[in-house]
XYZ file of C-alpha atoms in Angstrom:
561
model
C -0.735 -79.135 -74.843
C -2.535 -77.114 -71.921
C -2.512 -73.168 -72.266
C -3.419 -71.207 -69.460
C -4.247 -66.902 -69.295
C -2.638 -64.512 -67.052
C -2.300 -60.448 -67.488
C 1.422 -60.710 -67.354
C 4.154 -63.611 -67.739
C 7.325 -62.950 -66.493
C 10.636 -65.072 -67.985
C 12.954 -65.652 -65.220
C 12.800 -65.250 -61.469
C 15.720 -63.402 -61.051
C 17.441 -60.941 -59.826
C 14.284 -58.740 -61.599
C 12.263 -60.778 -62.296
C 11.089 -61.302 -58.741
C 10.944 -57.493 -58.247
C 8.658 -57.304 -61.212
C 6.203 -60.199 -59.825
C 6.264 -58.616 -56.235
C 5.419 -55.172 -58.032
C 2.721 -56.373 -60.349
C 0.837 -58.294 -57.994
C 0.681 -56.115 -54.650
C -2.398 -54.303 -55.750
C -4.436 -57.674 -56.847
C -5.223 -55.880 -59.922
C -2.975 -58.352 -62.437
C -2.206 -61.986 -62.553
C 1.076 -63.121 -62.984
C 2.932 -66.041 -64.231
C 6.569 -66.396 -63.230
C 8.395 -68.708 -65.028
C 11.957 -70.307 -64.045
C 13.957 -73.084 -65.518
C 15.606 -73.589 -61.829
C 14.191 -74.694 -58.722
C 14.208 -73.900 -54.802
C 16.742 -71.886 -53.194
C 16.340 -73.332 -49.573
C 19.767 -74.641 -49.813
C 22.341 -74.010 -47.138
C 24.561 -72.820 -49.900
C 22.712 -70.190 -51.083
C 21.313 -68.739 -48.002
C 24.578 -68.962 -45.619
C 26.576 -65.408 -47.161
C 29.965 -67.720 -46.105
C 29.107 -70.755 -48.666
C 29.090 -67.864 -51.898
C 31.368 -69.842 -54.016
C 29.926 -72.984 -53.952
C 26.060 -72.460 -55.728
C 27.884 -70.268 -58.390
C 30.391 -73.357 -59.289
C 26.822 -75.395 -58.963
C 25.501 -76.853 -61.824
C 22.208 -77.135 -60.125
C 22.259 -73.641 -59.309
C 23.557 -72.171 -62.338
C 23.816 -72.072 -66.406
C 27.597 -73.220 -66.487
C 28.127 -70.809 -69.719
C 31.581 -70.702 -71.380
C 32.710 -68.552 -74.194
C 34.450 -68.751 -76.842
C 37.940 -68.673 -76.797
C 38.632 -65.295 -76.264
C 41.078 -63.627 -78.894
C 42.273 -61.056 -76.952
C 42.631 -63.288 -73.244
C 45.153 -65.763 -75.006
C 41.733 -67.743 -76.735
C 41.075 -68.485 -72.989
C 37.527 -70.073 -72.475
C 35.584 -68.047 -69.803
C 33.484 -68.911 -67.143
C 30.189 -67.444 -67.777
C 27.715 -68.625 -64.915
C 24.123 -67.255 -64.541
C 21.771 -68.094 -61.709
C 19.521 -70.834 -62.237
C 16.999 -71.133 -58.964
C 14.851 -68.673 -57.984
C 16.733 -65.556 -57.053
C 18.666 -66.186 -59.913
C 21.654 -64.620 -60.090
C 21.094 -62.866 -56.834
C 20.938 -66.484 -55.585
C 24.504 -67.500 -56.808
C 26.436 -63.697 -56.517
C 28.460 -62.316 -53.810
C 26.061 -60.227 -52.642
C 27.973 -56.862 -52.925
C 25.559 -53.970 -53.143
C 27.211 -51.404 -55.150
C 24.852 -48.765 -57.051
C 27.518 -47.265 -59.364
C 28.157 -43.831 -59.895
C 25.892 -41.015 -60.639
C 27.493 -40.222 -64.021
C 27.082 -43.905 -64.869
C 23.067 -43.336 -65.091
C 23.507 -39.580 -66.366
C 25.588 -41.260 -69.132
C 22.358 -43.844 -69.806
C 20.188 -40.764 -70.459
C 23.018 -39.159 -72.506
C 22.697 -42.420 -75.177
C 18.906 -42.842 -75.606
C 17.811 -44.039 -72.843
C 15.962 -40.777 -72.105
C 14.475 -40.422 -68.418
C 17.289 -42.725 -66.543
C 19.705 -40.174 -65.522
C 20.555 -40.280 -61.704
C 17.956 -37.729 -60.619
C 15.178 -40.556 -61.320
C 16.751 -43.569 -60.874
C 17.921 -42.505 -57.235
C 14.624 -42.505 -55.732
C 14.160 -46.133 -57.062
C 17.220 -47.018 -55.612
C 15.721 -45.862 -52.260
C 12.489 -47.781 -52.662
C 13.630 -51.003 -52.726
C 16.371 -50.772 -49.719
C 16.382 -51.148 -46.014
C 19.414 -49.783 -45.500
C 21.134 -50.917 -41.755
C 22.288 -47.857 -40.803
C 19.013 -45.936 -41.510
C 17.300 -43.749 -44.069
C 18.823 -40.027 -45.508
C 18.611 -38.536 -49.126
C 20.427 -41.204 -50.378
C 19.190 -44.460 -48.899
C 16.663 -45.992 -48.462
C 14.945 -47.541 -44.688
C 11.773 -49.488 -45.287
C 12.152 -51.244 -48.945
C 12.508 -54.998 -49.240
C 16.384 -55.224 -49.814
C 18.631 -55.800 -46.542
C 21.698 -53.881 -46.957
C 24.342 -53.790 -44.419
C 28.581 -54.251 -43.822
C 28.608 -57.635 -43.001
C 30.727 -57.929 -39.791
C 31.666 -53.739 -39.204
C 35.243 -54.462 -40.431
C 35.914 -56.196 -37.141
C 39.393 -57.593 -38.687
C 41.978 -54.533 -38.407
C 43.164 -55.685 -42.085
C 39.736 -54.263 -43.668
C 40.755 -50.461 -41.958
C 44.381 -50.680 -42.830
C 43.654 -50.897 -46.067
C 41.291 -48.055 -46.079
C 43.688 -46.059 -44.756
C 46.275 -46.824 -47.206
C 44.215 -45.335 -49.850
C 44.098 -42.218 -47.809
C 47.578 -42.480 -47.072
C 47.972 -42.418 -50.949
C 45.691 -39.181 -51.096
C 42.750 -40.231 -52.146
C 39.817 -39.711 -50.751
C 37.737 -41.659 -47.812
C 34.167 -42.202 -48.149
C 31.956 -43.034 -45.621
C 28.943 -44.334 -47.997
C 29.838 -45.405 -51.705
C 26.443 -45.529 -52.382
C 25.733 -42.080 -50.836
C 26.414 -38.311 -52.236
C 30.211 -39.867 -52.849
C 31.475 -42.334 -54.822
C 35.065 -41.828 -55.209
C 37.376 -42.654 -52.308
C 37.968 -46.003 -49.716
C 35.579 -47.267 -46.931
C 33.238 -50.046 -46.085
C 31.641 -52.299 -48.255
C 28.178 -53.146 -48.385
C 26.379 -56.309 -48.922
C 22.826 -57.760 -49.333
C 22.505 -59.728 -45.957
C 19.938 -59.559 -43.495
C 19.556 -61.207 -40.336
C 22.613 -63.750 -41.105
C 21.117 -64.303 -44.270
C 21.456 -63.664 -47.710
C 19.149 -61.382 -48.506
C 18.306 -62.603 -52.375
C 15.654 -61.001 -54.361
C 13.487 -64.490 -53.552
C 13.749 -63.707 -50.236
C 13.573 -59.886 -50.448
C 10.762 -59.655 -53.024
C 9.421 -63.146 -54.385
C 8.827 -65.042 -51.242
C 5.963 -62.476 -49.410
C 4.415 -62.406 -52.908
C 3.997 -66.067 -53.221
C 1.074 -65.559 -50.667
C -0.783 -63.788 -53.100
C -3.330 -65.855 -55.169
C -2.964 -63.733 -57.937
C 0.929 -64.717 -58.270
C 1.863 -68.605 -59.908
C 5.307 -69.510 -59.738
C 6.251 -72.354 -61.998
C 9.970 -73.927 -61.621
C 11.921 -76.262 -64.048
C 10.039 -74.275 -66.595
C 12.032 -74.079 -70.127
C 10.421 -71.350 -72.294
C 11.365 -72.349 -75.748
C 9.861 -68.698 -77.404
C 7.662 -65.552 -76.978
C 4.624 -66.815 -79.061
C 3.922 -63.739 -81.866
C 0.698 -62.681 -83.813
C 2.161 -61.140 -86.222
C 3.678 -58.038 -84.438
C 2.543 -58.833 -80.749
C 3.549 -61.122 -78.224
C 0.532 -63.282 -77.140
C 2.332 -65.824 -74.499
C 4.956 -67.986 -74.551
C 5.359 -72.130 -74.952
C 7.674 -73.598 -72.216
C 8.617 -76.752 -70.903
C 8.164 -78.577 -68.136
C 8.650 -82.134 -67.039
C 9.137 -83.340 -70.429
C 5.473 -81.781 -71.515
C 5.098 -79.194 -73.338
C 2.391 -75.705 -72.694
C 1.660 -72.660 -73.772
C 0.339 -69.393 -71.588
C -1.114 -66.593 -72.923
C -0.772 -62.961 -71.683
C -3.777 -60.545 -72.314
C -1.558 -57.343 -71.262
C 2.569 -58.100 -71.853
C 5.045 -60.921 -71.821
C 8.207 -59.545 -69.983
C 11.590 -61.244 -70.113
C 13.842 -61.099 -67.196
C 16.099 -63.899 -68.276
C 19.388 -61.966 -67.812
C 22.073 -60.808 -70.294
C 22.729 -64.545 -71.659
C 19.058 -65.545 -71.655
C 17.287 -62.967 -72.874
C 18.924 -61.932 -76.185
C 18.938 -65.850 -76.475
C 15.078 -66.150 -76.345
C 14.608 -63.041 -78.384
C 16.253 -64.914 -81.358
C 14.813 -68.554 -80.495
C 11.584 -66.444 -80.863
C 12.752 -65.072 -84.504
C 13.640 -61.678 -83.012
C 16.884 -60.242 -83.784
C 19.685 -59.928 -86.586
C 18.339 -61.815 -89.503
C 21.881 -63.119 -90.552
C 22.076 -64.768 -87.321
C 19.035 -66.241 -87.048
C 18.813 -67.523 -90.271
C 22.569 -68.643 -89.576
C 20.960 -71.146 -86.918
C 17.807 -72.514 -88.895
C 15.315 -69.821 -87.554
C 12.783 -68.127 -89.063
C 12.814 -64.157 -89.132
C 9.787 -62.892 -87.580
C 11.224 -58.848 -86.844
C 14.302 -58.018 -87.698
C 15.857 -56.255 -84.570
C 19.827 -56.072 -85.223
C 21.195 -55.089 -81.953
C 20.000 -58.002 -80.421
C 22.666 -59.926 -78.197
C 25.094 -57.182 -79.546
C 26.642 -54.546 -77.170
C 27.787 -56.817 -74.533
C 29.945 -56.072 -71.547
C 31.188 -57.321 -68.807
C 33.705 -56.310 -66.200
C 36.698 -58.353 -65.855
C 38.924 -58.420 -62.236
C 42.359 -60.458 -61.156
C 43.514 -60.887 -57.489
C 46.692 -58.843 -56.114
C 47.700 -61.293 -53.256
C 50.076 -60.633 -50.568
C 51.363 -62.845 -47.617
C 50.368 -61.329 -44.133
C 52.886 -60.546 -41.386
C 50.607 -61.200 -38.511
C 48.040 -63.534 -38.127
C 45.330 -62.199 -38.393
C 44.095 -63.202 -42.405
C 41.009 -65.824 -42.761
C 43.642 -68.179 -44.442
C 43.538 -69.572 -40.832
C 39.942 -70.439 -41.034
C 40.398 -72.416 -44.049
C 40.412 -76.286 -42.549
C 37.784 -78.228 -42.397
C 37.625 -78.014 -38.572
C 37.048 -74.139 -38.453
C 34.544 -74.075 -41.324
C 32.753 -76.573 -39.484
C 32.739 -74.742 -36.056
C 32.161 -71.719 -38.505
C 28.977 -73.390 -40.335
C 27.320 -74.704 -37.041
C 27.333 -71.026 -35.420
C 25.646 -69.517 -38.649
C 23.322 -72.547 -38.447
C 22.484 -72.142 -34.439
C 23.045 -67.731 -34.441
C 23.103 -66.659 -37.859
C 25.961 -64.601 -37.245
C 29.909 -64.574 -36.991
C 32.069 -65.316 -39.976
C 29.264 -67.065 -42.226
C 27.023 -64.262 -42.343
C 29.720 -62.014 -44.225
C 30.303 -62.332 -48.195
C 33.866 -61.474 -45.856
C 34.513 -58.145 -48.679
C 33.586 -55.312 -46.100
C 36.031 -52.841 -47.458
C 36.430 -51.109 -50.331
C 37.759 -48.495 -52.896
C 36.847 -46.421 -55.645
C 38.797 -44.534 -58.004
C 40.249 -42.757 -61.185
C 42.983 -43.951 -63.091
C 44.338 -40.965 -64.766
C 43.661 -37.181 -65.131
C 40.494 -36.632 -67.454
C 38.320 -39.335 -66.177
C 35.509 -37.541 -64.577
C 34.063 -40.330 -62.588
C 35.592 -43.418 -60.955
C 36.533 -46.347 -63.406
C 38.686 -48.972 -60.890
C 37.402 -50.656 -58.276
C 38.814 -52.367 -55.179
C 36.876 -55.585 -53.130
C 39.321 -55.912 -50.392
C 39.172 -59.572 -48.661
C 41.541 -60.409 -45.331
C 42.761 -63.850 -46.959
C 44.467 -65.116 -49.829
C 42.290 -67.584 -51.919
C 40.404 -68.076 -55.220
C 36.463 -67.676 -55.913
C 36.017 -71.149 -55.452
C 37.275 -71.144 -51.766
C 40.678 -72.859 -52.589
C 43.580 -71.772 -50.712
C 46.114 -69.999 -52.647
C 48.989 -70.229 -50.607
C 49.946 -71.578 -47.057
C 50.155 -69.326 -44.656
C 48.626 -65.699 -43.788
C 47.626 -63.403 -46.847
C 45.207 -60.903 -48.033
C 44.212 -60.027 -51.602
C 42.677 -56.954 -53.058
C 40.246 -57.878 -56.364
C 40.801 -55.009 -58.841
C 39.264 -54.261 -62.273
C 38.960 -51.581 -64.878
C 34.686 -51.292 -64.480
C 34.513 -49.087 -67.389
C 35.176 -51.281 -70.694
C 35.267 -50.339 -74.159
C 35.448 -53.446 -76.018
C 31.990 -55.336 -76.910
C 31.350 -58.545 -77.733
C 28.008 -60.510 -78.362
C 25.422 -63.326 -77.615
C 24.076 -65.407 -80.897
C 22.017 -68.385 -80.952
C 23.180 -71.273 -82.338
C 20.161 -72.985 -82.875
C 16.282 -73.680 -82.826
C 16.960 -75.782 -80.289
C 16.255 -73.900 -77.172
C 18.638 -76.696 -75.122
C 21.694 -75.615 -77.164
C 23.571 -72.586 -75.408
C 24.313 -69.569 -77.676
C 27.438 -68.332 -78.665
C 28.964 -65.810 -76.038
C 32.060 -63.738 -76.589
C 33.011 -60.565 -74.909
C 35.903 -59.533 -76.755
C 37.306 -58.624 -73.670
C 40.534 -56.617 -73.724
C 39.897 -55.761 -77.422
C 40.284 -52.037 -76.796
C 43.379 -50.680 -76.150
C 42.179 -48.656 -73.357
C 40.800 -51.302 -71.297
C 44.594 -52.920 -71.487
C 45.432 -49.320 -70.169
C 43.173 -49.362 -67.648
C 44.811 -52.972 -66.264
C 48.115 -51.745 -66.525
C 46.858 -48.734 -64.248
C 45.393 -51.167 -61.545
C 48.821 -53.051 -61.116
C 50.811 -49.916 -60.796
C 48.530 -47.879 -58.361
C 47.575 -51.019 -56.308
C 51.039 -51.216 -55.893
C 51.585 -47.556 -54.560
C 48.149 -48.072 -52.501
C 49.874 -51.183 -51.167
C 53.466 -49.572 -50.221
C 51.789 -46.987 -47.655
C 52.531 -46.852 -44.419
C 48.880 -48.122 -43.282
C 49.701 -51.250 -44.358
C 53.908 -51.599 -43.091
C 52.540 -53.818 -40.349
C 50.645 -56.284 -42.286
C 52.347 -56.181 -46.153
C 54.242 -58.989 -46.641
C 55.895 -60.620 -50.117
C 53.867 -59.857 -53.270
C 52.759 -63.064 -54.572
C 50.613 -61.842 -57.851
C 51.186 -60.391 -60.028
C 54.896 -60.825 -58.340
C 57.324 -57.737 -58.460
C 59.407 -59.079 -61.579
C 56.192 -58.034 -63.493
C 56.672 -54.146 -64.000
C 56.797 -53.256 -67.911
C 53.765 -53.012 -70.108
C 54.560 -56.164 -71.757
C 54.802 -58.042 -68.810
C 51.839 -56.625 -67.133
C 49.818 -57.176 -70.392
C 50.974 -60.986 -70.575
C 50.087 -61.104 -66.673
C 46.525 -59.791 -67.323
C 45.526 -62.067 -70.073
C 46.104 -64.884 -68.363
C 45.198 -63.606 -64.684
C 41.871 -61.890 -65.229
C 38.779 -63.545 -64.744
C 35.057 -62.632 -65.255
C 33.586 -60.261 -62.185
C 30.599 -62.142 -63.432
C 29.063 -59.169 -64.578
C 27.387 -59.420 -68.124
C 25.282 -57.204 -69.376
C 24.285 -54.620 -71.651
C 23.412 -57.503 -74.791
C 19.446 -55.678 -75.388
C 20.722 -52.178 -74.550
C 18.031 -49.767 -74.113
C 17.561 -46.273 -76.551
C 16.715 -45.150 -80.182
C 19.461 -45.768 -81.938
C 20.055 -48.258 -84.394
C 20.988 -50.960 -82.160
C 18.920 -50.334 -79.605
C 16.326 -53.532 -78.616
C 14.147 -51.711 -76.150
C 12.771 -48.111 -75.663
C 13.371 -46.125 -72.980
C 9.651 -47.502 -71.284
C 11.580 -51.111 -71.947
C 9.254 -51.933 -74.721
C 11.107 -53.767 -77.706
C 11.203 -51.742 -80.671
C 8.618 -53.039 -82.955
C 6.861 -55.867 -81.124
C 3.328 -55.177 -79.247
C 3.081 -56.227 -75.809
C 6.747 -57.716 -75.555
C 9.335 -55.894 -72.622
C 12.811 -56.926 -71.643
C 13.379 -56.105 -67.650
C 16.867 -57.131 -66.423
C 20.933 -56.324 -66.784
C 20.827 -56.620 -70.655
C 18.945 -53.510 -71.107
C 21.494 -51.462 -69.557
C 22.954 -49.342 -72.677
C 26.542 -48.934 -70.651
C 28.496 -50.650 -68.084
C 28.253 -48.969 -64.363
C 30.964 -48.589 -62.158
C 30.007 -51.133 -60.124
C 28.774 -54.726 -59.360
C 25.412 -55.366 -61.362
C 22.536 -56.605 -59.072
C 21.636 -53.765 -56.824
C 21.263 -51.486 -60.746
C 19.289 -54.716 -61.793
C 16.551 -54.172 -59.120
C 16.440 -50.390 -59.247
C 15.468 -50.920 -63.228
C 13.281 -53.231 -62.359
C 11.414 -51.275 -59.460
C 11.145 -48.379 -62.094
C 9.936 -50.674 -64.949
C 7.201 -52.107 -62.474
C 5.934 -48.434 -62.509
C 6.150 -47.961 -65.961
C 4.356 -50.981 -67.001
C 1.409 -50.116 -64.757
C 1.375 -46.832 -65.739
C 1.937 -45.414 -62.430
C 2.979 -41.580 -62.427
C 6.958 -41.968 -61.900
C 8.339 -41.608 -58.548
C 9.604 -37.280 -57.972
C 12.793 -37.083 -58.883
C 15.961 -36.413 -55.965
C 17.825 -33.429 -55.967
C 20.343 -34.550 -53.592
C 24.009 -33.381 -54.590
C 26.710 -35.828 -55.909
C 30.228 -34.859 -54.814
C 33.348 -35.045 -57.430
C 36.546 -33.675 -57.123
C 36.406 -30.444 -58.330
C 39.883 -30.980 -60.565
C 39.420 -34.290 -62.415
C 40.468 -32.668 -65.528
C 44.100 -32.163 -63.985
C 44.503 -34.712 -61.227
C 43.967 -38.674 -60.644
C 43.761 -38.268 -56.867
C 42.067 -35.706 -54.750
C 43.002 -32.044 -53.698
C 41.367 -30.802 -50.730
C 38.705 -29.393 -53.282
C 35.308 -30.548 -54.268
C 32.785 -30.251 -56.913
C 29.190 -30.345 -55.809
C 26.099 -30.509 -58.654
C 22.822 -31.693 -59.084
C-alpha cells in the first residue's frame, strides 16, 4: 500500500472541486491532491455545447444512478446521472448559468447557515465570472467562468416567446442574474469561445501547471481515514491497487449530492441505524447525513410550429454533420449553443414573494437525449416548480464502496409541489395563447388540451416529469439537528473533515445548480485559507412591490438591500 502527504485532498473534480484546487494552489503555499474516479474530458462530446445529451446518457462520463421507485411518480425509477470525468457534472450538464434568486441565499442565512445571505454570496458570484457582455454591480468581467447567450436569440422563436410573457403581463428582464429575477429574457450559458466552458476548463486546467497541484483520475476513494475525531487522509483505489494519502491540514469532499453523503457513511459518518443497517461501523454519529434531499423536477410543453423555422429541421444526420464540422473548423454556429437562449421566471400565485417556476425555452420539439419527438416543426418550453417541499434521502447500502446507495427523492410527496405543477400547465398555457406567439403556435402536443382538471393534470405529471438533474441539499449546511456541516463547511464533530459542493446547500434555489455550486465553492476556498471574506454588495434586488396580492406584475416595484 503506498501513502503519500499533501496539505489538502480534495474528493471529486467537479463542478467544485476544481474551483477549490485552482483556489488552494494559486498562492504555492498548499499542496493539493485531487482525486476523481473519472477520466479526461477531451472528448468531442463534452466540449462541443451542441453534443449536451450525449456524455450525460454516457456511462463513461457519468454515475448512471437510478432511484427507487418513486411512490409518489407512479413507483417510476429515475434517472439520476452525476458527472464522472473531470469537470464532473459541469462536464455532462447543459450548461445553463442561472444564479437563483436573492431570497433563495437570504433564505440559507435565515436556516443556519449564518453568513450566506445574498449580500456575501454576490460578490463571489462576481469573482468567478467573465461575463460577455461586461462587468456592473452584478456581474462579474475577469473571473474564470465564460458566461454568455449562446447564439443572441438569432431564431425569432426565442423573442416571441419572450414577448408572450410580457404579453401575459409579466415582467421582462434584461439580466436574470442581475438586480431582477422575475420576468422573461435571454438565457445564459457557460460557453466560451465555441466551447463549453466546464469548471476543468475554467478552473482545473491552468492549475494543472502548478507543481504544487496532483491530479489523480480513475481514483475510487473507498473512506475518509479517522483518528479518532479527525480526518487524517483517505484510502482510494486505483488500477486495481489500493493507497492511502494523508492530509496534514483538511480532507475536503466535493463528490456531489450522491457521492458525498455516500462516502460520509462508507467512512462510518452518519445515522447510526443506517450504517449499521449496511454492515458499517459507527465512528460519529451525524443523523442528517444523506437526509434533506432535493431536487427539481421539469416536463416538456411541446407544440407543433407553423413556420419553419424550429431546429426539428436540423435533426438528420446530414445537417448535424454539416453542423458538427463547422463547430469543429469555427467553433461557432448551431454547436456552440446548449440552443436554450431564452427564458422565464416567475410566481405562481399571490403570496409567493420570490419566483418559484421556471421556463428553458428551446426552438424544437425533442427529448434530452436528442430524439425527435414528432415529425415536423415544433418548439417546447421545459417548465418546473424549482421550489420543492418534499425530501427524500441518500443511504448506503453497503461497505462496499462499488455498491450505489439508495436514492429516493420523494418527489411530489407534498401537496404543494403537485400545486405548483398544476400551476405550470395552466399558466404555460395562457403564456402560450398570447398574441406573440399567433404566428408560430400550432397544435398542443403535451400535455394535449383534453388534459385540463386536477386529476388529469396530476396523472399527466407523474408520468411526464423527469429529473432537471438537479440534486442537492443531502449534507445541508447549519446548526440544527440535521445539519452535517457548519456554516465555515466544517462537519459537525469531525477535525479537519469539510464537505464543498451542491449537498451542502440547506434549500433548493430557484434555479439550475452549477453556477451556486462554484460561488460556494469560491467562498469556501476563502474560508478554508482563512482569508478575510470578500466586502459584501449592496446592490439593490428588484421585486414587485405587491407579491402579497398579485401573481403577475403591476407597473410597481419593490427595491431593498
Amino acid at each position: 500500500m503506498k501513502e503519500t502527504q499533501y496539505d489538502y485532498i480534495i474528493v471529486g473534480a467537479g463542478s467544485a472541486g476544481c474551483v477549490l484546487a485552482n483556489r488552494l494552489t494559486e498562492d504555492g503555499r498548499f499542496s493539493v491532491l485531487l482525486l476523481e474516479t473519472g477520466g479526461s474530458d477531451k472528448s468531442i462530446f463534452i466540449q462541443m455545447p451542441t453534443a449536451l445529451s450525449i456524455p450525460m446518457n454516457t456511462e463513461k462520463y457519468a454515475w448512471q444512478f437510478e432511484t427507487e421507485p418513486e411512490p409518489f411518480l407512479d413507483n417510476r425509477r429515475m434517472h439520476c446521472p452525476r458527472g464522472k470525468v473531470l469537470g464532473g457534472s459541469s462536464s455532462i450538464n447543459g450548461m445553463v448559468y442561472v444564479r437563483g434568486h436573492a431570497r433563495d441565499f437570504d433564505e440559507w442565512d435565515s436556516e443556519g447557515a449564518t453568513g450566506w445571505q445574498y449580500s456575501n454570496v454576490l460578490p463571489y458570484f462576481k469573482k468567478a465570472e467573465s461575463w460577455a457582455f461586461g462587468g456592473d454591480a452584478y456581474r462579474g468581467e475577469d473571473g474564470p467562468l465564460g458566461v454568455n447567450n449562446g447564439n443572441n436569440m438569432q431564431n425569432p422563436l426565442y423573442q416571441a416567446f419572450v414577448d408572450a410573457g410580457q404579453d401575459a403581463g409579466y415582467f421582462t428582464t434584461a439580466d436574470y442574474n442581475g438586480a431582477q429575477q422575475e420576468g422573461f429574457g435571454p438565457m445564459h450559458m457557460t460557453v466560451k469561445h465555441g466551447r463549453r466552458w466546464s469548471t476543468a476548463n475554467a478552473y482545473l486546467r491552468p492549475a494543472m501547471e502548478r507543481p504544487n497541484l496532483k491530479v489523480v483520475t480513475h481514483a475510487l476513494v473507498h473512506q475518509v481515514l479517522l483518528d479518532g475525531k479527525t480526518a487524517t487522509g483517505v484510502r482510494f483505489e486505483q488500477g486495481g491497487k489500493v493507497h492511502e494519502a494523508k492530509a496534514s491540514q483538511e480532507v475536503i469532499l466535493s463528490a456531489g449530492s450522491i457521492g458525498s453523503p455516500h462516502l460520509l457513511q462508507l467512512s462510518g459518518i452518519g445515522n447510526p441505524e443506517v450504517l449499521e443497517q449496511a454492515g458499517i461501523e459507527v465512528k460519529h454519529a451525524l443523523p442528517g447525513v444523506g437526509e434533506n434531499l432535493q431536487d427539481h423536477l421539469e416536463f416538456y410543453f411541446q407544440f407543433r410550429c407553423n413556420k419553419p423555422v424550429s431546429l426539428n429541421r436540423k435533426l438528420d444526420w446530414w445537417n448535424k454533420l454539416k453542423i458538427g464540422v463547422r463547430w469543429i473548423l469555427k467553433k461557432d454556429g448551431l454547436g456552440a449553443t446548449n440552443h436554450f437562449e431564452s427564458c422565464g421566471f416567475i410566481r405562481s400565485k399571490a403570496g409567493v414573494e420570490w419566483p418559484d417556476l421556471q421556463y428553458h425555452f428551446l426552438p424544437a420539439a425533442m427529448r434530452y437525449d436528442g430524439r425527435e419527438a414528432f415529425s415536423g416543426d415544433g418548439f417546447q418550453l421545459h417548465i418546473g416548480h424549482n421550489k420543492p417541499k418534499s425530501r427524500g434521502f441518500v443511504h448506503v447500502t453497503s461497505a462496499d464502496p462499488k455498491q450505489a446507495p439508495r436514492i429516493r427523492f420523494n418527489y411530489l410527496e407534498h401537496e404543494a409541489d403537485r400545486e405548483g405543477f398544476r400551476d405550470c400547465v395552466r399558466l404555460t398555457r395562457e403564456i402560450i395563447n398570447q398574441p406573440a406567439m399567433d404566428a408560430y403556435r400550432g397544435a398542443e402536443i403535451q400535455p394535449g388540451e383534453d388534459i385540463k382538471d386536477d386529476e388529469q393534470i396530476d396523472a399527466f405529471v407523474r408520468q411526464a416529469v423527469e429529473s432537471a438533474y438537479h440534486p442537492s441539499c443531502s449534507c445541508k449546511m447549519g446548526t440544527d439537528a440535521l445539519a452535517v456541516v457548519d456554516p465555515e463547511t466544517r462537519v459537525h464533530g469531525i477535525n479537519n473533515l469539510r464537505v464543498v459542493d451542491s449537498s451542502i446547500f440547506p434549500t433548493i434555489p430557484n434555479g439550475n445548480l452549477n453556477a451556486p455550486t462554484i460561488m460556494v465553492a469560491e467562498r469556501a476556498a476563502d474560508l478554508i485559507r482563512g482569508k478575510e471574506p470578500l466586502p459584501p454588495s449592496d446592490a439593490p434586488v428588484i421585486m414587485d412591490d405587491n407579491w402579497q396580492a398579485r401573481q403577475r406584475q403591476g407597473e410597481a416595484k419593490r427595491v431593498f438591500h
